[in-house]
XYZ file of C-alpha atoms in Angstrom:
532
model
C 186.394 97.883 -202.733
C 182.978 98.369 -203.577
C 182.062 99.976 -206.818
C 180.027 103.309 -206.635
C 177.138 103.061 -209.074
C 176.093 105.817 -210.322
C 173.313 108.642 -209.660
C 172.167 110.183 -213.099
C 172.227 108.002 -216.580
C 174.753 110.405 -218.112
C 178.048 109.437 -219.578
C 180.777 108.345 -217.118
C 183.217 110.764 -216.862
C 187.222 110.122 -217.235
C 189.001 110.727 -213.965
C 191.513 112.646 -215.876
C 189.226 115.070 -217.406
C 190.314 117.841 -214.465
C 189.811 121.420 -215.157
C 190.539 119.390 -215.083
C 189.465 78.287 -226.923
C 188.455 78.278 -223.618
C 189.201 77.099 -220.438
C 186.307 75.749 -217.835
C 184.016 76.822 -220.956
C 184.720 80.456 -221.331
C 185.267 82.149 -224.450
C 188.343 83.718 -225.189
C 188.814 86.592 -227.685
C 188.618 85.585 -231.525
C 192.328 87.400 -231.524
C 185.284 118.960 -220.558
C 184.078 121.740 -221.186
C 187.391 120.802 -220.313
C 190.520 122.704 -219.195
C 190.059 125.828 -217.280
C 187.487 128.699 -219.038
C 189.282 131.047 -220.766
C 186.630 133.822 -220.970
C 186.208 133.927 -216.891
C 188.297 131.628 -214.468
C 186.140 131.633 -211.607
C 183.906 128.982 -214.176
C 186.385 126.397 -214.123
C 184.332 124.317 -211.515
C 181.114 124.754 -213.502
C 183.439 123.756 -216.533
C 184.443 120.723 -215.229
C 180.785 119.377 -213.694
C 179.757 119.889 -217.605
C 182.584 117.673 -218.864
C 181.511 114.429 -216.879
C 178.489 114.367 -218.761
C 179.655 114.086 -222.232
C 183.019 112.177 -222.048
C 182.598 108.394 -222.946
C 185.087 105.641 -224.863
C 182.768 104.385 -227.616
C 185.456 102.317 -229.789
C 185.607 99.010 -231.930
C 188.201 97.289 -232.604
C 188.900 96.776 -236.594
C 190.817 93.700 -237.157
C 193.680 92.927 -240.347
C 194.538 89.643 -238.610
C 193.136 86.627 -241.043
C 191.337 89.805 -242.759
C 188.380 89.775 -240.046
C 187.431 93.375 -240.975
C 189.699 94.845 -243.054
C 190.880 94.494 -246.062
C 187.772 92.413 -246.664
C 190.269 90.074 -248.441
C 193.996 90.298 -249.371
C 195.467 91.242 -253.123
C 192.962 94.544 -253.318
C 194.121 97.486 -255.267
C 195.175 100.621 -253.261
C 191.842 102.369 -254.240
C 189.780 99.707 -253.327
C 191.857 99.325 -250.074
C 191.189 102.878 -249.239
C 187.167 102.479 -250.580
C 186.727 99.985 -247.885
C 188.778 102.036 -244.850
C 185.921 104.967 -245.737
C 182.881 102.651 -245.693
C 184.392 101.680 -242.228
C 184.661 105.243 -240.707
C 181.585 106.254 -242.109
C 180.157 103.409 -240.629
C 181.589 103.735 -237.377
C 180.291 107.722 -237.130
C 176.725 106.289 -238.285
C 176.883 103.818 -235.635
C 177.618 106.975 -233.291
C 181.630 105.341 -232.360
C 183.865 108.107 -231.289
C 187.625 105.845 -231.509
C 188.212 102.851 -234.076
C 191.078 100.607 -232.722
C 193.299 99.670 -235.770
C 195.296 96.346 -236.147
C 198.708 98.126 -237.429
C 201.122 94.978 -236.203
C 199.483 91.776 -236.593
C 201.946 89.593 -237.041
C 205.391 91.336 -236.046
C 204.532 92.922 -239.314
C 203.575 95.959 -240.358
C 200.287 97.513 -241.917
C 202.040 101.216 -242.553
C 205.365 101.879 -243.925
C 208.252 100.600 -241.978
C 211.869 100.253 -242.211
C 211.524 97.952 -239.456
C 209.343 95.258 -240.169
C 207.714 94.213 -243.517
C 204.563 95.035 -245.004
C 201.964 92.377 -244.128
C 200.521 89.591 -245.507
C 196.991 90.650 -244.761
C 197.388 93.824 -247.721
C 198.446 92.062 -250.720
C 198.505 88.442 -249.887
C 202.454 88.344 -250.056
C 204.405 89.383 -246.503
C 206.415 92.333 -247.697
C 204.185 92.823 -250.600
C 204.002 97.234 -251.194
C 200.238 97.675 -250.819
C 201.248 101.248 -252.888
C 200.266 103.502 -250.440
C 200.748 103.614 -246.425
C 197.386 102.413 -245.044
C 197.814 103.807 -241.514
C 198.906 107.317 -243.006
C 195.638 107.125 -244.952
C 193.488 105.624 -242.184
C 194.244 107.987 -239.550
C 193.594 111.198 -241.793
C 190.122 109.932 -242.657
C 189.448 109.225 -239.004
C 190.539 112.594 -237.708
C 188.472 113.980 -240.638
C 185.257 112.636 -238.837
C 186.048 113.189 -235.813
C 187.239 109.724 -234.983
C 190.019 108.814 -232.681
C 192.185 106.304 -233.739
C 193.999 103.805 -231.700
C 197.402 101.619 -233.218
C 196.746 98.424 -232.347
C 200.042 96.236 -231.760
C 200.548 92.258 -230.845
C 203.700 92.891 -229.166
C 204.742 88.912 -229.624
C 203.058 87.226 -232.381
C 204.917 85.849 -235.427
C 201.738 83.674 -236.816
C 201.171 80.420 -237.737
C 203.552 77.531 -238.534
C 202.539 77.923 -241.816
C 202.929 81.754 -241.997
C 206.492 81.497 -240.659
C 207.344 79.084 -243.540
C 206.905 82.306 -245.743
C 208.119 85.154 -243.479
C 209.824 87.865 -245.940
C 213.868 88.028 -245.801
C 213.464 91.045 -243.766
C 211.207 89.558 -240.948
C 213.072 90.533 -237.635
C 212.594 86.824 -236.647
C 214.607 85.691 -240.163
C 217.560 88.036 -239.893
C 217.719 87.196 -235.562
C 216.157 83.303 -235.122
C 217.263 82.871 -231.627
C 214.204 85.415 -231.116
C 211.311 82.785 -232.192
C 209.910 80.458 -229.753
C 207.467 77.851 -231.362
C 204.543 76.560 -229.270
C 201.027 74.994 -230.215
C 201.583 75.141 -234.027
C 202.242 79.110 -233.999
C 205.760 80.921 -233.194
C 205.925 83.893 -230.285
C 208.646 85.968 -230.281
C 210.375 85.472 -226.468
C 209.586 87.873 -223.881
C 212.025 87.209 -222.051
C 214.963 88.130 -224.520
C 215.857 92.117 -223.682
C 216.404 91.885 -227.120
C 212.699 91.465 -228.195
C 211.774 93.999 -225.634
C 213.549 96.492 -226.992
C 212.694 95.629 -230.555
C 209.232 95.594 -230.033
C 208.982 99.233 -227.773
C 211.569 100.610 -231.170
C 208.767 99.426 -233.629
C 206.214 101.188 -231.342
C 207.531 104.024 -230.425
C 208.819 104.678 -234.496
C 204.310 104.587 -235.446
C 204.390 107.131 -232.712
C 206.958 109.183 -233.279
C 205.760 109.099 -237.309
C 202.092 108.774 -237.074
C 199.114 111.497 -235.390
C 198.095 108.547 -234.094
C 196.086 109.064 -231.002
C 196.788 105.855 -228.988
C 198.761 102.644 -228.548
C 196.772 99.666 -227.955
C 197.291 96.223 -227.232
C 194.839 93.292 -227.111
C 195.393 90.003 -224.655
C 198.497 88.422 -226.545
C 201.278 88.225 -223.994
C 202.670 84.746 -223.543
C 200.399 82.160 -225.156
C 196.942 80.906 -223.956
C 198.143 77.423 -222.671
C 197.266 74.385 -224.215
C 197.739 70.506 -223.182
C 201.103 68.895 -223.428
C 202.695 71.663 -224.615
C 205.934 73.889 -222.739
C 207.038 77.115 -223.700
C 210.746 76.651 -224.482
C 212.045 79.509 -223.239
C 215.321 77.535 -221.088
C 217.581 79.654 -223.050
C 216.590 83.155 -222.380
C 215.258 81.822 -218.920
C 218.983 81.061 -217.905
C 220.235 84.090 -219.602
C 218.216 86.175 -217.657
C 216.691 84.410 -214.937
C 218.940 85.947 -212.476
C 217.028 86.784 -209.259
C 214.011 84.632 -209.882
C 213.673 81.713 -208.042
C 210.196 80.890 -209.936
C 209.668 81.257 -213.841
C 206.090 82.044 -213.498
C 207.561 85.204 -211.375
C 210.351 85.774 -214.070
C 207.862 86.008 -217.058
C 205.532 88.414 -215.358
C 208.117 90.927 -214.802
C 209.714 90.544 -218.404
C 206.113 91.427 -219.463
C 205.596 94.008 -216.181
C 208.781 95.779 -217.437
C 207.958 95.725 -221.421
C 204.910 97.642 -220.468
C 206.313 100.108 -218.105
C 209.211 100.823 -220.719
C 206.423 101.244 -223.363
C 204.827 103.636 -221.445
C 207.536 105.872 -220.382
C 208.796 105.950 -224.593
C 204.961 107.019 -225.260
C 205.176 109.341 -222.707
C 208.415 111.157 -223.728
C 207.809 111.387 -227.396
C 203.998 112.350 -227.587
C 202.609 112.784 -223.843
C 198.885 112.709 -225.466
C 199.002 109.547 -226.975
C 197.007 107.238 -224.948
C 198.236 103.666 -224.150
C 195.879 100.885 -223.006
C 195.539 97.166 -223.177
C 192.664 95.070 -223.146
C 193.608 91.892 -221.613
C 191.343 88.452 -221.355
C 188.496 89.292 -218.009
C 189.628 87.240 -215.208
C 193.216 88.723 -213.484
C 192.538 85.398 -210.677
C 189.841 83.700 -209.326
C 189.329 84.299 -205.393
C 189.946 80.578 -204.816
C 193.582 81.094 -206.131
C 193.754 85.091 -204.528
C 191.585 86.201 -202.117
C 191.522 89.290 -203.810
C 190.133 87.822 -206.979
C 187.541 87.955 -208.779
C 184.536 86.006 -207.895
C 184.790 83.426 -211.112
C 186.391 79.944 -211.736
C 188.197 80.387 -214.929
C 191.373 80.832 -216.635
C 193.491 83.114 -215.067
C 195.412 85.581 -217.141
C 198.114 85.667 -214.083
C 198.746 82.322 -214.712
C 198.351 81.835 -218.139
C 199.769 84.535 -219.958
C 201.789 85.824 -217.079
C 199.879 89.326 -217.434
C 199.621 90.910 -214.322
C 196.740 93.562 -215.176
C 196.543 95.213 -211.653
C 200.067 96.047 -211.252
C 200.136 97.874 -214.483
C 197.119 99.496 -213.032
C 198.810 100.157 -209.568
C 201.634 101.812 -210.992
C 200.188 103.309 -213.418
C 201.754 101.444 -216.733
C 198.954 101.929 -218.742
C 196.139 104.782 -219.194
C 193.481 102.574 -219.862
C 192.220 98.967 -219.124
C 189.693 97.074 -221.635
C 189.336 94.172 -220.088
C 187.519 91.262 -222.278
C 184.365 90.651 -220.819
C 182.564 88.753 -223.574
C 180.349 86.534 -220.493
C 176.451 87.418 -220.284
C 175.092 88.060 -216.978
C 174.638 85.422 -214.970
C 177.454 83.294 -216.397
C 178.340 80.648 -213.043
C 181.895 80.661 -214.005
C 182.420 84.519 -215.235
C 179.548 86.244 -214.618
C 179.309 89.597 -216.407
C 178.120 91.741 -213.569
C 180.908 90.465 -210.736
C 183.422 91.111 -213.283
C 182.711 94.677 -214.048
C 182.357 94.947 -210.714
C 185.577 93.428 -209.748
C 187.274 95.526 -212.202
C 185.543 98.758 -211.124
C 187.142 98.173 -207.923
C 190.438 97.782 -209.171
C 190.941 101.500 -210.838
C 189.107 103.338 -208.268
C 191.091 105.894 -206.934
C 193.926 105.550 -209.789
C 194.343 107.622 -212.984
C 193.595 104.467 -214.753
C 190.356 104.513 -216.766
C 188.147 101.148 -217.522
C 186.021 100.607 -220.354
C 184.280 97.241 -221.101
C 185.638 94.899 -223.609
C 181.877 93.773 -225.415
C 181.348 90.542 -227.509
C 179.602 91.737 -229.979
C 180.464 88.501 -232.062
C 178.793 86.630 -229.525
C 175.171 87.951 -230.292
C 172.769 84.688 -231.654
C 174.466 82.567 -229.666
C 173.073 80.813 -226.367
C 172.697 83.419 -224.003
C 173.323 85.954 -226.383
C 169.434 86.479 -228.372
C 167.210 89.037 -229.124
C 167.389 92.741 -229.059
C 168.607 93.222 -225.785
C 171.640 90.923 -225.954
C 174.501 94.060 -225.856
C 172.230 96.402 -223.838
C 171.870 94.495 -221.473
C 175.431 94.403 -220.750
C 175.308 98.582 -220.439
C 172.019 98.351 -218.686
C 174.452 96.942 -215.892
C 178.028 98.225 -216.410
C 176.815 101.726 -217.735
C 175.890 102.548 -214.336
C 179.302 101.932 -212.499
C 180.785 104.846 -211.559
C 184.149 104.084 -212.744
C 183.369 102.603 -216.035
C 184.280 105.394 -219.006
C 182.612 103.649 -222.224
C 182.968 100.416 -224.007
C 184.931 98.540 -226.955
C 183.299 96.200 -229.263
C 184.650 93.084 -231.196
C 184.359 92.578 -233.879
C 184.105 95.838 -236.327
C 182.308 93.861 -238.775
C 179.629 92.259 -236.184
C 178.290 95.654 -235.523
C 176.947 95.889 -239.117
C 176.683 91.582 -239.457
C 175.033 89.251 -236.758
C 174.990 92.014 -234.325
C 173.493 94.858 -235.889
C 169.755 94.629 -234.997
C 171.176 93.969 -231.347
C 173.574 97.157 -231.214
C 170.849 99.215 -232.694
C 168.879 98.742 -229.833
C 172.077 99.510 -227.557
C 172.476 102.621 -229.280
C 168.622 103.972 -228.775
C 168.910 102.718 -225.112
C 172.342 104.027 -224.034
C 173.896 106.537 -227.235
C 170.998 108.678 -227.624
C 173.585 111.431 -227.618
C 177.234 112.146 -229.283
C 179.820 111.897 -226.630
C 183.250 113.281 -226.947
C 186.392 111.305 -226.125
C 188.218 110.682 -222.660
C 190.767 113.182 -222.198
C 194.525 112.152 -222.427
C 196.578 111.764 -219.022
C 197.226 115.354 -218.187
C 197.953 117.459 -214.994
C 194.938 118.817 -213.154
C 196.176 122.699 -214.049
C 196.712 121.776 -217.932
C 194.771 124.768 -219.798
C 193.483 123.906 -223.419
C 196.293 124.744 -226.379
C 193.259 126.152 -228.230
C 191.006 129.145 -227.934
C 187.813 130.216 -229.090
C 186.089 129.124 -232.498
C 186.285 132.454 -234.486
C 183.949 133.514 -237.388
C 181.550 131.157 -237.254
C 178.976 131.352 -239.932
C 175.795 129.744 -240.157
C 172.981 129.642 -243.370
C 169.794 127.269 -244.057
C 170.004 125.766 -247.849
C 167.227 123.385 -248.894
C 166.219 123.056 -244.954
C 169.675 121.856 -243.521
C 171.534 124.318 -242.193
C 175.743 124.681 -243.080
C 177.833 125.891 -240.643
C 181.707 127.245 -241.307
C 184.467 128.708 -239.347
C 187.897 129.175 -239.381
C 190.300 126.861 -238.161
C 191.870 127.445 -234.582
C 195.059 127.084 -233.446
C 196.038 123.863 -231.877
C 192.664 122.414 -232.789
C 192.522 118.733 -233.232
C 188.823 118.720 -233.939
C 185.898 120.740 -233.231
C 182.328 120.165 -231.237
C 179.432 121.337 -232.547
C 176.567 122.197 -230.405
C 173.147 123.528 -230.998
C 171.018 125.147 -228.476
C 167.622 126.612 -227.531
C 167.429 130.201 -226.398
C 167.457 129.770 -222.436
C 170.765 128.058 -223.068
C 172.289 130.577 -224.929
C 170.674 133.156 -222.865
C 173.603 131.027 -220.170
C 175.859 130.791 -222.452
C 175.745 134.445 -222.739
C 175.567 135.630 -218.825
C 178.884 134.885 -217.803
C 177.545 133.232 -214.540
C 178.499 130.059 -213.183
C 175.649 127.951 -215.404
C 177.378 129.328 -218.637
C 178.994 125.979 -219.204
C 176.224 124.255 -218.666
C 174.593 124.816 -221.964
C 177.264 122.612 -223.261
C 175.851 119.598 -222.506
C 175.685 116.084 -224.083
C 172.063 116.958 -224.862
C 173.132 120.227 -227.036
C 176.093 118.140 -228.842
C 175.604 117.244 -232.052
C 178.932 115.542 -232.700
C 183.023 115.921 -233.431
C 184.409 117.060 -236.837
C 188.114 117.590 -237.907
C 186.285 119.978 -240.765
C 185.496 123.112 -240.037
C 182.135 122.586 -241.661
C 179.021 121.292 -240.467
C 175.726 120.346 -242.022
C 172.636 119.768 -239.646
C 169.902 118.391 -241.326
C 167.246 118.059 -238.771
C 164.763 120.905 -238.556
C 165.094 121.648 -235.130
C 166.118 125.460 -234.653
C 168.714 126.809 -232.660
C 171.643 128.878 -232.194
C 174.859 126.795 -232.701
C 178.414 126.947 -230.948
C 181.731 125.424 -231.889
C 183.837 124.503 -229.632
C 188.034 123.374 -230.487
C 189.789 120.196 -228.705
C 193.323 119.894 -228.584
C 195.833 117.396 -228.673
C 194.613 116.372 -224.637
C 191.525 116.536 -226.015
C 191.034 119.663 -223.764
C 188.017 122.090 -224.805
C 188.601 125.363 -225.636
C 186.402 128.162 -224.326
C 183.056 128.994 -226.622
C 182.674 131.456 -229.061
C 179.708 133.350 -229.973
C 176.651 131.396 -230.790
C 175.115 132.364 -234.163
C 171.507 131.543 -234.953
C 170.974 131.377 -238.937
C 167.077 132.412 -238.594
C 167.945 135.401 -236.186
């Protein structure tokens, strides 16, 4: 399929926002107005025109692993713990990020409270060490509190390190059931092909959901290990256990991981229906010389490798959301950044399945990577593909280290404005749980100007808009355009306060606006202009 590009340079829209080391030399990864108008139903189809210009997935993934991001280093004290996680989210709403992606299970341990799995090694220093208060509790209130989404981020197989499973705590699932560990390349996996794991794994998940107002499940390119020389993955036992009906391993270990996903999904689905789940696995499915359906590149092949199967999640619909890792520049002869997004454009049009862009931000100073341009770029391209929703960056850290200069220059070119997030996978009819922002008040102190309102029912978080008088004079009429002075331009961002300061000194009447769980939009209320 051909991808559609684009016709305007506004935010792609989600589909579901209805009324709505490296092989061949690549580098692999270091680890509406929405909802129909309550005030008049016949705007519902102005509504939903609106929404595709402000939805957009701008996320980052912030990484506990080896302490890449966070905590900057193990052994911290709870306060300074929970210092850091601020300085993160603030930086992440500074750097104009709507979802942070949070590395909860590193290690088939856990960074949150579990009676499951033990704390991890990567909060005090010690596996099972009590950090004294339940990081992903914490994180995810802050988050919401800014108007962040926040994403658990899982490694559904990893135990760690030879050395790290020398020191696993007593509780470590792999300690009390060892037939679950598989060792390979000087690290230990736990087998995907023992039901047992499976259903381990989608318990341990589906417990953060069922616990945490979490707002997605997330998992990065981990499925079976990358390959490397000389080494098998010993997996005889559970491979004649279970083998039954297979007459090819490869075939075998893509459906173990083809059914752990589905069955992940469907447990998301029946416990909290608007909690995302995507993956983001490594940027080549196959190369057209091994499928003629490929992609256009000569590189590893995660079909192969890993035995992930990315397009029949996306054909039957296992997943919400793809992030594929495209960490390539454009022009790359063996994985060149614009075929890919292509290729992968093509593969979720026409499902429910939305793609965002997996960005190397770590990559920036490196060959290929230099000067201000070297993330733009990359959205100069991909940003105008019709099907891509928004992008994810690794890692956290490089955004404010040896990629800062570079994504500040992304943001003037491509984030001049505040985008809200995708909406969550609902039916085309769903109405918003929320209504109107009531009692909104509005005063200028010391030239900013503090709004406040009461808090709605069923609100997640809020929108804040601010607009010039021909828009309100719309907003006002009733008519068809009413939704459309609730555009990206008139956003000024997403709290989960219901306060507002606006420090600019542009004038205007302001709006609030209530999301939902589905991150549906409620109707407006009235706009109030503090100099009228």
């Amino acid at each position: 399929m051909t991808p559609r590009r684009r016709q305007d340079t506004a935010p792609h829209r989600s589909r579901r926002w209805v009324a709505v080391a490296a092989a061949s030399g690549i580098v692999l990864s270091a680890y509406a107005i929405v909802g129909a108008a309550q005030a008049d139903p016949a705007l519902a189809d102005a509504g939903v025109q609106t929404a595709s210009d402000k939805r957009q997935m701008r996320g980052a993934w912030l990484t506990t692993v080896g302490n890449i991001d966070w905590p900057s280093e193990p052994g911290l004290s709870a306060d300074e713990q929970r210092e850091e996680m601020d300085r993160r989210l603030d930086e992440a709403v500074e750097l104009g990020l709507n979802t942070v992606f949070l590395h909860v299970r590193p290690t088939a341990d856990a960074v949150y409270d579990s009676d499951l799995e033990p704390w991890s090694r990567y909060l005090t220093g010690e596996q099972g060490g009590d950090p004294g208060y339940d990081p992903l509790e914490y994180a995810v209130a802050q988050a919401h509190e800014r108007g962040l989404e926040l994403h658990a981020w899982f490694n559904p197989y990893r135990v760690g390190m030879d050395s790290d499973i020398a020191e696993l705590a007593d509780d470590h699932p792999v300690r009390e059931n060892p037939d679950w560990l598989v060792r390979y390349g000087g690290e230990g996996f736990l087998d995907p092909g023992n039901p047992e794991v499976q259903e381990w794994v989608t318990r341990v998940i589906t417990d953060v959901v069922e616990r945490y107002d979490i707002d997605g499940v997330h998992f990065d390119d981990f499925f079976y290990p990358y390959p490397k020389d000389g080494e098998e993955f010993d997996d005889d036992a559970s491979w004649k256990a279970h083998g039954d009906g297979f007459d090819d391993r490869d075939d075998w270990r893509r459906d173990n991981v083809n059914q752990f996903v589905a069955g992940v999904h469907e447990r998301i689905q029946e416990t909290k229906p608007h909690v995302r789940f995507g993956i983001s696995p490594f940027g080549i499915w196959r190369n057209d010389s091994s499928d003629p359906t490929g992609s256009p590149t000569s590189g590893l092949q995660s079909y192969e490798a890993q035995h992930a199967d990315t397009r029949t999640w996306i054909q039957e619909g296992s997943i919400d959301y793809v992030v594929p890792q495209l960490y390539w520049e454009r022009g790359f002869g063996i994985a060149d950044y614009e075929k890919l997004a292509d290729w992968w454009a093509g593969e979720v049009e026409g499902t429910d399945v939305d793609l965002y862009i997996g960005q190397g931000a770590y990559r920036v100073g490196e060959s290929g990577w230099r000067g201000e341009d070297a993330l733009s770029t990359q959205l100069d391209y991909s940003g105008d593909l019709e099907e891509v929703g928004g992008d994810v960056y690794f890692s956290y850290k490089s955004l404010t280290g040896v990629a800062e200069e570079a994504f500040e220059h992304l943001a003037e070119e491509h984030y001049s404005d505040p985008a809200l997030p995708p909406v969550a996978d609902v039916p085309a009819d769903t109405e918003p749980r929320t209504g109107a922002v009531e009692n909104l008040s509005a005063s200028v102190s010391d030239g900013d100007t503090e709004l406040e309102w009461e808090e709605a029912e069923g609100a997640r978080s809020y929108a804040v808009y601010r607009l010039g008088a021909d828009e309100v004079e719309l907003l006002e009429s009733g008519g068809e355009d009413a939704y459309e002075a609730l555009s990206s331009d008139n956003l000024l961002g997403v709290t989960g306060r219901t306060s507002w300061s606006d420090s600019s000194d542009e004038e205007g009447a302001y709006v609030v606006t209530a999301l939902d769980d589905n991150r549906l939009e409620g109707s407006p209320g009235e706009a109030v202009d503090p100099r009228s």
